[in-house]
Short mmCIF file of C-alpha atoms and ligand atoms in Angstrom, two decimals:
data_model
loop_
_atom_site.label_atom_id
_atom_site.label_comp_id
_atom_site.label_asym_id
_atom_site.label_seq_id
_atom_site.Cartn_x
_atom_site.Cartn_y
_atom_site.Cartn_z
CA MET A 287 161.29 101.35 93.00
CA ALA A 288 157.70 100.24 93.02
CA VAL A 289 155.12 101.97 95.33
CA PRO A 290 154.23 99.81 98.03
CA GLY A 291 150.38 99.50 98.30
CA ARG A 292 149.62 101.48 95.24
CA LYS A 293 147.64 98.53 93.91
CA VAL A 294 144.08 99.43 94.04
CA SER A 295 142.31 102.69 92.63
CA PRO A 296 143.79 105.55 95.02
CA GLY A 297 140.29 107.20 95.02
CA PRO A 298 137.55 108.65 92.98
CA LEU A 299 140.32 110.39 90.72
CA ALA A 300 142.17 107.23 89.45
CA GLY A 301 143.19 107.40 85.81
CA ARG A 302 141.61 110.77 85.13
CA GLY A 303 143.82 113.16 83.42
CA PRO A 304 144.12 116.87 84.00
CA VAL A 305 140.76 118.62 83.55
CA GLY A 306 141.88 122.08 83.08
CA GLY A 307 144.98 123.91 82.39
CA TRP A 308 146.46 124.04 85.81
CA ARG A 309 150.01 123.76 85.93
CA LEU A 310 152.44 124.64 88.60
CA SER A 311 156.14 124.43 87.94
CA GLY A 312 157.41 121.18 89.37
CA VAL A 313 154.02 119.82 88.96
CA GLY A 314 153.05 117.33 86.38
CA ALA A 315 151.14 114.14 86.29
CA PRO A 316 151.71 112.47 89.51
CA ALA A 317 154.25 109.47 89.57
CA GLY A 318 153.05 106.11 89.01
CA LYS A 319 150.64 106.70 86.85
CA GLY A 320 149.94 103.69 84.27
CA GLY A 321 151.84 101.40 86.38
CA ALA A 322 155.02 102.99 85.89
CA ALA A 323 157.24 102.61 88.98
CA ALA A 324 157.10 105.72 91.13
CA PRO A 325 159.56 106.87 93.51
CA VAL A 326 158.61 106.80 97.26
CA ARG A 327 158.17 110.45 98.78
CA VAL A 328 156.69 110.96 101.99
CA ARG A 329 156.35 114.20 103.99
CA PHE A 330 155.88 115.14 107.54
CA ALA A 331 154.09 118.55 107.64
CA PRO A 332 154.04 119.85 111.22
CA SER A 333 152.33 123.26 112.12
CA PRO A 334 154.78 125.29 114.18
CA THR A 335 152.85 125.85 117.16
CA GLY A 336 154.86 124.21 119.77
CA SER A 337 157.51 121.60 120.58
CA LEU A 338 157.26 118.26 118.89
CA HIS A 339 155.08 115.81 120.67
CA VAL A 340 155.01 112.01 120.90
CA GLY A 341 152.37 111.94 118.29
CA GLY A 342 154.04 114.07 115.94
CA ALA A 343 157.42 112.50 116.65
CA ARG A 344 155.64 108.96 115.72
CA THR A 345 153.95 110.16 112.86
CA ALA A 346 157.66 111.61 111.61
CA LEU A 347 159.16 108.30 112.51
CA PHE A 348 157.05 106.26 110.61
CA ASN A 349 157.52 108.36 107.46
CA TRP A 350 160.90 108.26 107.91
CA LEU A 351 161.01 104.54 108.15
CA PHE A 352 158.95 104.10 105.14
CA ALA A 353 160.83 106.48 103.23
CA ARG A 354 164.05 104.74 104.21
CA ARG A 355 162.49 101.27 103.68
CA HIS A 356 161.60 101.94 100.32
CA GLY A 357 164.89 103.82 99.12
CA GLY A 358 162.69 106.99 99.02
CA ALA A 359 162.79 110.54 100.12
CA PHE A 360 161.62 112.04 103.31
CA VAL A 361 160.71 115.62 103.02
CA LEU A 362 160.00 117.92 106.09
CA ARG A 363 157.42 120.67 105.31
CA ILE A 364 156.56 123.41 107.89
CA GLU A 365 153.11 124.27 107.77
CA ASP A 366 152.97 127.95 109.03
CA THR A 367 150.36 129.65 107.21
CA ASP A 368 148.48 130.17 110.05
CA VAL A 369 149.99 133.45 111.46
CA GLU A 370 148.13 133.41 114.70
CA ARG A 371 148.94 129.86 115.77
CA SER A 372 152.42 129.71 114.26
CA ARG A 373 155.56 130.72 116.33
CA GLU A 374 158.69 131.42 114.91
CA GLU A 375 161.08 129.56 117.20
CA ALA A 376 158.74 126.35 116.80
CA SER A 377 159.95 124.99 113.64
CA GLY A 378 163.60 125.25 115.28
CA TRP A 379 162.50 123.25 118.20
CA ILE A 380 160.70 120.75 115.88
CA THR A 381 164.01 120.37 113.50
CA ALA A 382 166.19 120.09 116.68
CA ALA A 383 164.03 117.26 118.13
CA LEU A 384 163.89 115.40 114.78
CA SER A 385 167.94 115.62 114.43
CA TRP A 386 168.12 114.41 118.10
CA LEU A 387 166.13 111.32 117.42
CA GLY A 388 167.97 110.66 114.19
CA LEU A 389 165.43 111.23 111.79
CA ASP A 390 167.40 113.17 109.02
CA TRP A 391 165.04 114.73 106.05
CA ASP A 392 166.28 114.74 102.44
CA GLU A 393 164.59 117.78 101.61
CA GLY A 394 163.28 120.59 104.00
CA PRO A 395 164.59 123.54 106.17
CA GLY A 396 168.19 123.40 105.83
CA ARG A 397 168.27 120.89 103.11
CA ALA A 398 167.51 122.65 99.96
CA GLY A 399 165.70 120.38 97.24
CA PRO A 400 164.01 120.74 93.93
CA TYR A 401 160.57 121.40 95.26
CA GLY A 402 161.32 124.07 97.80
CA PRO A 403 160.94 126.81 99.53
CA TYR A 404 159.59 124.06 102.46
CA PHE A 405 158.03 126.90 104.49
CA GLN A 406 154.58 127.17 103.35
CA SER A 407 154.71 130.79 104.28
CA GLN A 408 157.19 131.20 101.60
CA ARG A 409 155.12 129.55 98.74
CA ILE A 410 151.98 131.92 99.06
CA GLU A 411 151.95 132.68 95.59
CA LEU A 412 151.66 128.95 94.54
CA TYR A 413 148.48 128.53 96.42
CA ARG A 414 146.95 131.97 94.82
CA ARG A 415 147.90 130.76 91.38
CA ALA A 416 146.05 127.45 92.05
CA ALA A 417 143.34 129.36 93.59
CA GLN A 418 142.94 131.65 90.56
CA ASP A 419 142.97 128.78 88.15
CA LEU A 420 139.91 126.93 90.15
CA LEU A 421 137.96 130.18 90.15
CA GLU A 422 138.51 130.70 86.25
CA ARG A 423 137.35 127.01 85.61
CA GLY A 424 134.54 127.78 88.02
CA LEU A 425 135.45 125.10 90.19
CA ALA A 426 135.72 127.72 93.09
CA TYR A 427 133.94 130.79 93.68
CA PRO A 428 134.57 134.08 95.78
CA CYS A 429 132.66 134.34 98.93
CA PHE A 430 131.89 137.86 100.13
CA CYS A 431 130.36 136.76 103.57
CA THR A 432 132.22 138.45 106.44
CA PRO A 433 133.20 136.46 109.53
CA GLU A 434 130.32 138.40 111.63
CA GLU A 435 127.44 137.39 109.08
CA LEU A 436 128.95 133.94 109.24
CA ALA A 437 128.81 133.78 112.92
CA GLU A 438 125.50 135.44 112.89
CA ARG A 439 124.01 132.59 110.50
CA ARG A 440 125.83 129.77 112.47
CA ASP A 441 124.07 130.97 115.54
CA GLU A 442 120.89 131.08 113.90
CA ALA A 443 121.35 127.51 112.34
CA ARG A 444 122.64 126.22 116.10
CA ARG A 445 119.48 127.90 117.47
CA MET A 446 117.47 125.87 114.77
CA GLY A 447 119.12 122.56 115.36
CA LEU A 448 120.64 122.63 111.82
CA ALA A 449 124.06 121.62 110.58
CA LEU A 450 126.53 124.30 110.89
CA ARG A 451 127.88 124.24 107.44
CA TYR A 452 128.32 127.03 105.01
CA ASP A 453 125.00 127.49 103.62
CA GLY A 454 126.24 128.15 99.94
CA ARG A 455 124.89 131.88 99.92
CA CYS A 456 127.65 133.10 97.55
CA ARG A 457 127.88 129.71 95.60
CA GLY A 458 125.04 131.32 93.08
CA LEU A 459 126.23 134.77 92.60
CA GLY A 460 126.28 136.05 89.13
CA PRO A 461 129.14 137.50 87.30
CA GLY A 462 127.53 141.07 87.56
CA GLU A 463 126.92 140.82 91.38
CA ARG A 464 130.27 139.46 91.94
CA ARG A 465 132.03 142.27 89.86
CA ARG A 466 129.56 144.90 91.88
CA LEU A 467 130.87 143.47 95.49
CA GLU A 468 134.36 143.26 94.18
CA ALA A 469 133.96 147.09 92.92
CA GLU A 470 132.78 147.85 96.24
CA GLY A 471 136.15 146.84 97.64
CA ARG A 472 134.61 143.82 99.63
CA PRO A 473 137.27 141.46 100.77
CA HIS A 474 136.50 137.99 99.78
CA ALA A 475 137.50 134.40 100.48
CA VAL A 476 137.77 131.51 98.03
CA ARG A 477 135.49 128.46 98.45
CA LEU A 478 135.62 125.11 96.64
CA ARG A 479 132.49 124.16 94.82
CA VAL A 480 131.72 121.17 96.60
CA PRO A 481 129.42 118.67 94.74
CA GLN A 482 126.12 118.50 96.57
CA THR A 483 125.47 114.95 95.90
CA GLY A 484 127.42 111.58 95.86
CA SER A 485 130.16 110.69 98.21
CA THR A 486 133.89 110.64 98.26
CA VAL A 487 135.75 107.28 99.50
CA VAL A 488 138.93 107.52 101.13
CA ASP A 489 140.78 104.28 100.51
CA ASP A 490 143.25 104.05 103.29
CA LEU A 491 145.97 101.82 103.49
CA ILE A 492 145.57 101.33 107.17
CA ARG A 493 141.79 101.89 107.54
CA GLY A 494 140.46 100.54 104.59
CA ARG A 495 137.82 102.25 102.59
CA VAL A 496 135.91 104.95 104.53
CA GLY A 497 132.96 106.76 102.60
CA PHE A 498 131.84 110.20 103.07
CA ASP A 499 128.88 111.56 101.93
CA HIS A 500 129.15 115.11 100.05
CA SER A 501 125.97 116.38 102.00
CA THR A 502 128.36 116.27 105.32
CA LEU A 503 130.70 118.60 103.48
CA ASP A 504 130.59 122.23 102.94
CA ASP A 505 132.08 124.64 100.22
CA PHE A 506 135.16 124.95 102.24
CA VAL A 507 137.61 127.90 102.17
CA LEU A 508 140.68 127.50 99.93
CA LEU A 509 141.71 131.02 100.47
CA LYS A 510 140.78 133.20 103.17
CA SER A 511 139.89 136.80 102.68
CA ASP A 512 143.61 137.93 103.81
CA GLY A 513 144.94 135.88 100.78
CA MET A 514 146.33 133.25 103.19
CA PRO A 515 145.55 129.40 102.14
CA THR A 516 143.83 127.13 104.49
CA TYR A 517 145.58 123.88 105.80
CA ASN A 518 143.53 121.51 103.34
CA PHE A 519 144.28 123.76 100.21
CA ALA A 520 148.00 124.54 100.77
CA CYS A 521 148.57 120.71 101.87
CA VAL A 522 147.33 119.53 98.70
CA VAL A 523 148.76 122.09 96.20
CA ASP A 524 152.02 121.25 98.14
CA ASP A 525 151.78 117.16 98.11
CA LEU A 526 151.19 117.78 94.54
CA ALA A 527 153.99 120.08 93.78
CA MET A 528 156.40 118.02 96.31
CA ARG A 529 155.35 114.88 94.21
CA ILE A 530 154.35 113.10 97.48
CA SER A 531 153.58 109.53 96.85
CA HIS A 532 152.27 108.53 100.35
CA VAL A 533 150.44 110.64 102.80
CA ILE A 534 151.04 109.10 106.25
CA ARG A 535 149.63 111.08 108.83
CA ALA A 536 147.60 111.03 112.27
CA GLU A 537 144.25 109.52 112.26
CA GLU A 538 142.74 113.27 113.15
CA HIS A 539 143.32 113.97 109.59
CA LEU A 540 141.16 111.33 108.18
CA SER A 541 137.71 113.75 108.08
CA ASN A 542 140.04 116.24 105.93
CA THR A 543 140.84 113.75 103.36
CA PRO A 544 137.59 113.45 101.53
CA LYS A 545 138.01 117.46 101.18
CA GLN A 546 141.58 116.80 99.95
CA LEU A 547 140.53 114.36 97.46
CA LEU A 548 137.80 116.70 96.05
CA LEU A 549 140.45 119.09 95.43
CA TYR A 550 142.75 116.67 93.62
CA GLU A 551 139.82 116.01 91.30
CA ALA A 552 139.15 119.83 90.84
CA LEU A 553 143.01 120.26 90.02
CA GLY A 554 142.87 117.34 87.95
CA GLN A 555 145.44 115.17 89.39
CA SER A 556 145.57 111.87 90.91
CA PRO A 557 145.97 111.97 94.71
CA PRO A 558 148.94 110.13 96.80
CA LEU A 559 148.18 107.02 98.80
CA PHE A 560 146.71 107.80 102.38
CA ALA A 561 147.60 105.90 105.48
CA HIS A 562 146.36 107.44 108.40
CA VAL A 563 147.74 106.22 111.94
CA PRO A 564 145.74 105.42 114.93
CA MET A 565 145.71 107.88 117.90
CA ILE A 566 148.14 107.50 120.86
CA LEU A 567 146.16 107.47 124.11
CA ALA A 568 146.96 107.95 127.67
CA PRO A 569 147.07 104.83 130.07
CA ASP A 570 143.54 105.90 131.13
CA ARG A 571 142.63 105.88 127.39
CA SER A 572 141.99 109.50 127.27
CA LYS A 573 143.46 112.01 125.06
CA LEU A 574 147.36 112.04 125.85
CA SER A 575 148.06 115.62 127.58
CA LYS A 576 150.27 117.47 130.00
CA ARG A 577 148.59 115.89 132.96
CA HIS A 578 150.24 112.56 131.91
CA GLY A 579 153.76 113.66 132.40
CA ALA A 580 156.21 114.63 129.67
CA THR A 581 154.52 114.45 126.40
CA SER A 582 157.29 116.38 124.36
CA VAL A 583 160.62 115.13 122.67
CA GLU A 584 162.31 117.88 124.56
CA GLU A 585 160.85 116.92 127.74
CA PHE A 586 162.00 113.58 127.26
CA ARG A 587 165.48 114.55 126.16
CA GLU A 588 165.42 116.61 129.35
CA GLN A 589 164.78 113.91 131.57
CA GLY A 590 167.80 111.84 130.17
CA PHE A 591 166.01 109.37 127.94
CA LEU A 592 167.97 108.27 125.01
CA PRO A 593 167.05 108.73 121.18
CA GLN A 594 167.39 105.28 120.81
CA ALA A 595 164.91 104.43 123.51
CA LEU A 596 162.43 106.68 122.35
CA VAL A 597 162.56 105.76 118.61
CA ASN A 598 162.32 102.01 119.65
CA TYR A 599 159.35 102.80 121.97
CA LEU A 600 157.48 105.00 119.33
CA ALA A 601 157.73 102.46 116.59
CA LEU A 602 156.10 99.68 118.38
CA LEU A 603 153.20 102.18 119.40
CA GLY A 604 150.80 100.84 116.96
CA TRP A 605 153.20 99.00 114.56
CA SER A 606 155.20 95.87 114.87
CA PRO A 607 157.69 93.97 113.07
CA PRO A 608 157.49 90.31 112.72
CA GLU A 609 159.70 89.12 115.08
CA ALA A 610 157.69 90.92 117.85
CA GLU A 611 155.40 88.09 117.41
CA GLU A 612 158.29 85.92 119.17
CA GLY A 613 158.44 88.55 121.76
CA ARG A 614 161.61 90.56 120.43
CA GLU A 615 161.21 94.20 121.19
CA LEU A 616 164.43 95.51 120.70
CA PHE A 617 165.29 97.38 117.35
CA THR A 618 167.76 100.05 116.44
CA LEU A 619 166.45 102.64 113.99
CA ALA A 620 168.44 100.94 110.87
CA GLU A 621 166.64 97.69 112.05
CA LEU A 622 163.35 99.20 112.01
CA ALA A 623 164.00 100.77 108.82
CA GLU A 624 164.71 97.30 107.43
CA ARG A 625 161.34 96.02 108.70
CA PHE A 626 158.81 98.92 108.61
CA SER A 627 155.72 98.23 106.48
CA LEU A 628 152.17 100.04 106.62
CA ASP A 629 150.28 96.69 106.54
CA ARG A 630 151.54 95.90 110.03
CA VAL A 631 150.13 99.34 111.56
CA VAL A 632 147.09 98.34 113.73
CA ARG A 633 143.77 100.15 113.39
CA THR A 634 143.37 100.61 117.07
CA ALA A 635 144.54 103.34 119.15
CA ALA A 636 147.79 102.85 120.92
CA VAL A 637 148.06 103.14 124.39
CA TYR A 638 151.12 104.99 125.70
CA ASP A 639 152.93 103.44 128.63
CA VAL A 640 155.87 105.56 130.35
CA GLY A 641 157.00 102.35 132.12
CA LYS A 642 157.47 100.46 128.99
CA LEU A 643 159.74 103.68 127.44
CA THR A 644 161.72 103.39 130.98
CA TRP A 645 162.52 100.00 130.27
CA PHE A 646 163.79 100.47 126.95
CA ASN A 647 165.59 103.37 128.24
CA SER A 648 167.35 101.22 130.99
CA HIS A 649 168.32 98.93 128.13
CA TYR A 650 169.97 101.54 125.98
CA LEU A 651 171.79 103.05 128.63
CA ARG A 652 173.55 99.93 129.62
CA GLN A 653 174.54 99.36 125.85
CA LEU A 654 176.16 102.70 125.33
CA ASP A 655 179.67 102.40 124.97
CA PRO A 656 181.65 104.43 128.07
CA ALA A 657 182.76 107.44 125.95
CA ARG A 658 179.53 108.07 124.66
CA ALA A 659 177.73 107.74 128.06
CA LEU A 660 179.98 110.15 129.38
CA GLU A 661 179.39 112.44 126.75
CA LEU A 662 175.55 112.01 127.08
CA ALA A 663 175.49 112.11 130.91
CA LEU A 664 177.99 114.96 131.59
CA PRO A 665 175.41 117.64 130.63
CA PHE A 666 173.13 116.39 133.21
CA PHE A 667 175.77 116.47 135.85
CA VAL A 668 176.58 119.95 135.23
CA ARG A 669 172.91 121.14 135.30
CA GLU A 670 172.67 119.57 138.69
CA GLY A 671 175.47 121.81 139.89
CA LEU A 672 177.90 118.90 140.38
CA VAL A 673 180.70 119.72 138.01
CA PRO A 674 181.36 122.98 135.90
CA PRO A 675 180.59 123.10 132.23
CA ASP A 676 183.55 121.89 130.44
CA PRO A 677 185.20 120.37 133.36
CA PRO A 678 188.88 119.74 133.65
CA PRO A 679 190.44 116.46 132.82
CA GLU A 680 190.64 114.94 136.27
CA VAL A 681 186.94 116.16 136.98
CA ARG A 682 185.86 114.36 133.73
CA GLN A 683 187.45 111.39 134.49
CA ARG A 684 185.60 110.94 137.92
CA VAL A 685 182.34 111.87 136.15
CA ALA A 686 183.16 109.06 133.79
CA GLN A 687 183.85 106.49 136.56
CA ALA A 688 180.70 107.34 138.31
CA VAL A 689 178.70 107.24 135.19
CA GLU A 690 180.29 103.56 134.99
CA LEU A 691 179.19 102.64 138.38
CA LEU A 692 175.82 104.12 137.90
CA ARG A 693 174.65 103.16 134.43
CA PRO A 694 173.61 99.78 135.45
CA ARG A 695 171.29 100.92 138.15
CA VAL A 696 169.48 103.93 136.74
CA ARG A 697 166.61 104.29 134.44
CA THR A 698 167.39 107.79 133.00
CA LEU A 699 170.31 110.32 132.73
CA ALA A 700 168.73 112.68 135.12
CA GLU A 701 168.25 109.99 137.64
CA MET A 702 172.01 109.21 137.25
CA ALA A 703 172.99 112.54 138.03
CA ARG A 704 170.83 112.73 140.88
CA ALA A 705 171.74 109.31 142.25
CA GLY A 706 175.58 110.27 141.84
CA ALA A 707 175.64 113.56 143.63
CA PHE A 708 176.95 112.40 146.65
CA PHE A 709 180.26 111.72 144.53
CA PHE A 710 180.52 115.40 143.94
CA ARG A 711 179.29 117.35 146.93
CA PRO A 712 179.27 116.20 150.80
CA VAL A 713 176.28 114.35 152.22
CA THR A 714 173.85 116.63 154.03
CA GLU A 715 170.85 114.59 153.98
CA TYR A 716 170.97 110.72 155.14
CA ASP A 717 167.97 108.27 154.41
CA ARG A 718 166.20 108.48 157.41
CA GLU A 719 165.32 104.80 157.60
CA GLY A 720 168.74 103.78 156.82
CA TRP A 721 170.05 105.93 159.42
CA GLU A 722 167.89 104.89 162.29
CA LYS A 723 168.37 101.17 161.30
CA TRP A 724 172.00 101.13 160.87
CA LEU A 725 173.42 104.08 162.89
CA GLU A 726 171.34 104.69 165.84
CA ARG A 727 172.18 101.32 167.02
CA PRO A 728 174.29 100.08 170.03
CA GLY A 729 178.15 99.97 168.86
CA ALA A 730 177.79 102.03 165.72
CA VAL A 731 179.75 104.84 167.19
CA GLU A 732 182.69 102.41 167.75
CA LEU A 733 182.36 100.48 164.71
CA LEU A 734 182.50 103.70 162.43
CA GLU A 735 185.40 104.98 164.50
CA LYS A 736 187.26 101.55 164.00
CA ALA A 737 186.19 101.63 160.26
CA ARG A 738 187.81 105.09 160.05
CA GLU A 739 190.99 104.05 161.33
CA ARG A 740 191.30 100.99 158.92
CA VAL A 741 190.55 103.40 156.21
CA ARG A 742 193.21 105.55 157.35
CA SER A 743 195.79 102.95 157.38
CA LEU A 744 195.39 101.74 153.83
CA GLU A 745 198.00 102.46 151.51
CA VAL A 746 196.22 101.37 148.52
CA PHE A 747 192.82 102.60 148.16
CA ASP A 748 191.24 100.69 145.58
CA PRO A 749 188.36 98.30 145.88
CA PRO A 750 190.16 95.21 146.79
CA ALA A 751 192.05 96.55 149.22
CA ILE A 752 189.39 98.26 150.91
CA GLU A 753 187.28 95.18 150.90
CA ALA A 754 189.68 93.18 152.37
CA ALA A 755 190.37 95.81 155.15
CA TYR A 756 186.83 95.97 155.73
CA ARG A 757 186.31 91.91 155.87
CA ARG A 758 189.50 91.59 158.23
CA LEU A 759 187.57 94.10 160.54
CA ALA A 760 184.59 92.34 160.95
CA ALA A 761 186.55 89.47 161.52
CA ASP A 762 188.66 90.81 164.27
CA LEU A 763 185.58 92.27 165.85
CA GLY A 764 183.84 88.77 165.71
CA ILE A 765 180.65 90.66 163.87
CA PRO A 766 178.87 89.82 160.73
CA THR A 767 179.65 92.31 157.81
CA PRO A 768 176.36 93.68 157.09
CA PRO A 769 176.02 96.06 159.98
CA LEU A 770 179.48 97.34 159.02
CA PHE A 771 179.11 97.54 155.43
CA HIS A 772 175.38 99.25 155.65
CA ALA A 773 176.51 101.80 158.49
CA THR A 774 179.26 102.73 156.18
CA ARG A 775 177.12 103.05 153.11
CA VAL A 776 174.61 105.28 154.79
CA ALA A 777 177.61 107.36 156.32
CA VAL A 778 179.35 107.90 152.83
CA THR A 779 176.68 108.34 150.47
CA GLY A 780 173.43 109.17 152.58
CA SER A 781 171.50 106.40 151.05
CA THR A 782 171.01 102.63 151.69
CA VAL A 783 171.27 101.69 147.94
CA GLY A 784 173.85 102.60 145.35
CA PRO A 785 176.76 101.00 143.23
CA GLY A 786 178.94 98.50 145.01
CA LEU A 787 180.24 99.74 148.25
CA PHE A 788 183.84 99.38 147.60
CA ASP A 789 183.76 100.98 143.97
CA THR A 790 182.22 103.73 145.78
CA MET A 791 184.46 104.37 148.54
CA SER A 792 187.29 103.84 146.00
CA LEU A 793 185.86 106.46 143.82
CA LEU A 794 185.21 108.81 146.47
CA GLY A 795 188.59 108.67 147.72
CA GLN A 796 190.27 108.17 151.05
CA ARG A 797 190.09 111.50 152.31
CA ALA A 798 186.52 112.01 151.63
CA VAL A 799 185.32 108.67 152.97
CA GLU A 800 187.70 108.95 156.31
CA GLU A 801 185.77 112.61 156.56
CA ARG A 802 182.37 111.38 155.99
CA LEU A 803 182.80 108.63 158.51
CA ALA A 804 184.01 111.24 160.94
CA LYS A 805 181.20 113.71 160.21
CA ALA A 806 178.58 110.59 160.79
CA VAL A 807 180.27 109.78 164.21
CA GLN A 808 180.15 113.39 165.21
CA ARG A 809 176.58 113.60 164.36
CA LEU A 810 175.67 110.35 166.66
CA LYS A 811 177.64 111.72 169.27
CA GLU A 812 175.72 115.10 169.18
CA ALA A 813 172.17 113.28 169.02
CA SER A 814 173.05 110.88 172.06
CA GLY A 815 175.16 112.87 174.05
CA GLY A 816 173.05 116.02 174.26
CA GLY A 817 175.89 117.41 172.23
CA GLY A 818 178.73 115.99 174.46
N1 LIG B 248 150.12 120.50 109.53
C1 LIG B 248 149.29 119.30 109.80
C2 LIG B 248 149.41 118.92 111.13
O1 LIG B 248 150.52 119.59 111.68
C3 LIG B 248 149.79 118.36 108.85
C4 LIG B 248 148.85 117.35 108.46
C5 LIG B 248 149.05 116.51 107.26
O2 LIG B 248 150.29 115.89 107.75
O3 LIG B 248 148.72 116.78 106.15
O4 LIG B 248 148.70 118.42 111.75
#
């Protein structure tokens, strides 16, 4: 399998061999050197700080699609070395969200692979060895500056209007000085010796060539004084160790990429190819946040969105398949995987539009086969308190019928359960306008009483029989059907809208319909006759 996009020099390191003796188990020359076909290996590397957000989900999706498109591997790596921000439960939330979306990983948590473990917190030794190697080769140096000293100098730089970069104080320490400070037991970080002149060019598969002047970088930290790696360092060590061929990630990491390229160079290895995916913005073009509604996969799931809809929607957020030019928008995950290519990812930010997502969801709700629709909808009816968890067969059957009636009319599963509540509990509130218009009118009481008699007289209570009886009643009374139909709907469902009236009545059952008609009559009488 040839590596797509590996056509140009991947950066400043192309073609260079290892510089030093740095070797990690499982790390050799990166695949693909010398034009040999290299397997596609991509990774999604979330930091487990919370639930999976749409931006992260899209990054995961693009990686997954790219791996599937090229018969490669999709690796899930949990970047949990930031002890303060990482949350124990979050990796479980992230894996659950990915599984729900249908984005299965070939290697990662719960899926042992040749380059594990896949939690960075379990790979600390690897980073320390890599840092030690850079120290020995003089490409990195220990930095004894304390956080307080650094903060003080930053404040001073700020006061003087200077750049807030590390000032390189420990860069020039002689061996004797270092030994002395070490002997004093001063803790130290490890910093990369970044070239002070020149620049590094990121040759991005989406963004093109982006240059970064070394004067804008500082000697950034690889290992903190507590021995924990920084993101940039752990990321590079792991992308090498895991033989990642393409790094597809959010645009916000573009500014990290020159640092990472310098690290590949220091480690004497060729870097992977990079593709930075543009941001997702809110409709007002601000950063997408909580105030724009649901932003995490979990929230969408709870609101009754289907994974097919979310995946289809997210895939088209910043990328489009060729058929999109003819207006086609609906694609299954498998269809997306057949078509995905990085060269059709746009460079500009994508604007998030929940209306569009909702449209996709309505579509996929209608597409579900009835058994699957029931399976997905049932938890929402349970959550609304309409049916018990694990309901008996006859209740399940009723839910199944309600789902079939409601499915074409709602946009989400949560909306479905709310709209179908009247099937499972008595109506206590009525749509006010509907009540005023169809029930608070002369003759309504008599009409509903007659309707109730007809309902009671029916021997078969299926939709055709109910409809025939209703039409006959209107004809017998010499009235048009709408007042009868609308009054009945409001009385038995509480609403002016809903699935077909006769289907609805049939599913509610003869007894319930009779009772609800009687209750409406009673309410009307109470209101008009002052209770009489
Ligand atoms: N842990 C980083 C994040 O969640 C990963 C960035 C990358 O893909 O390199 O943003």
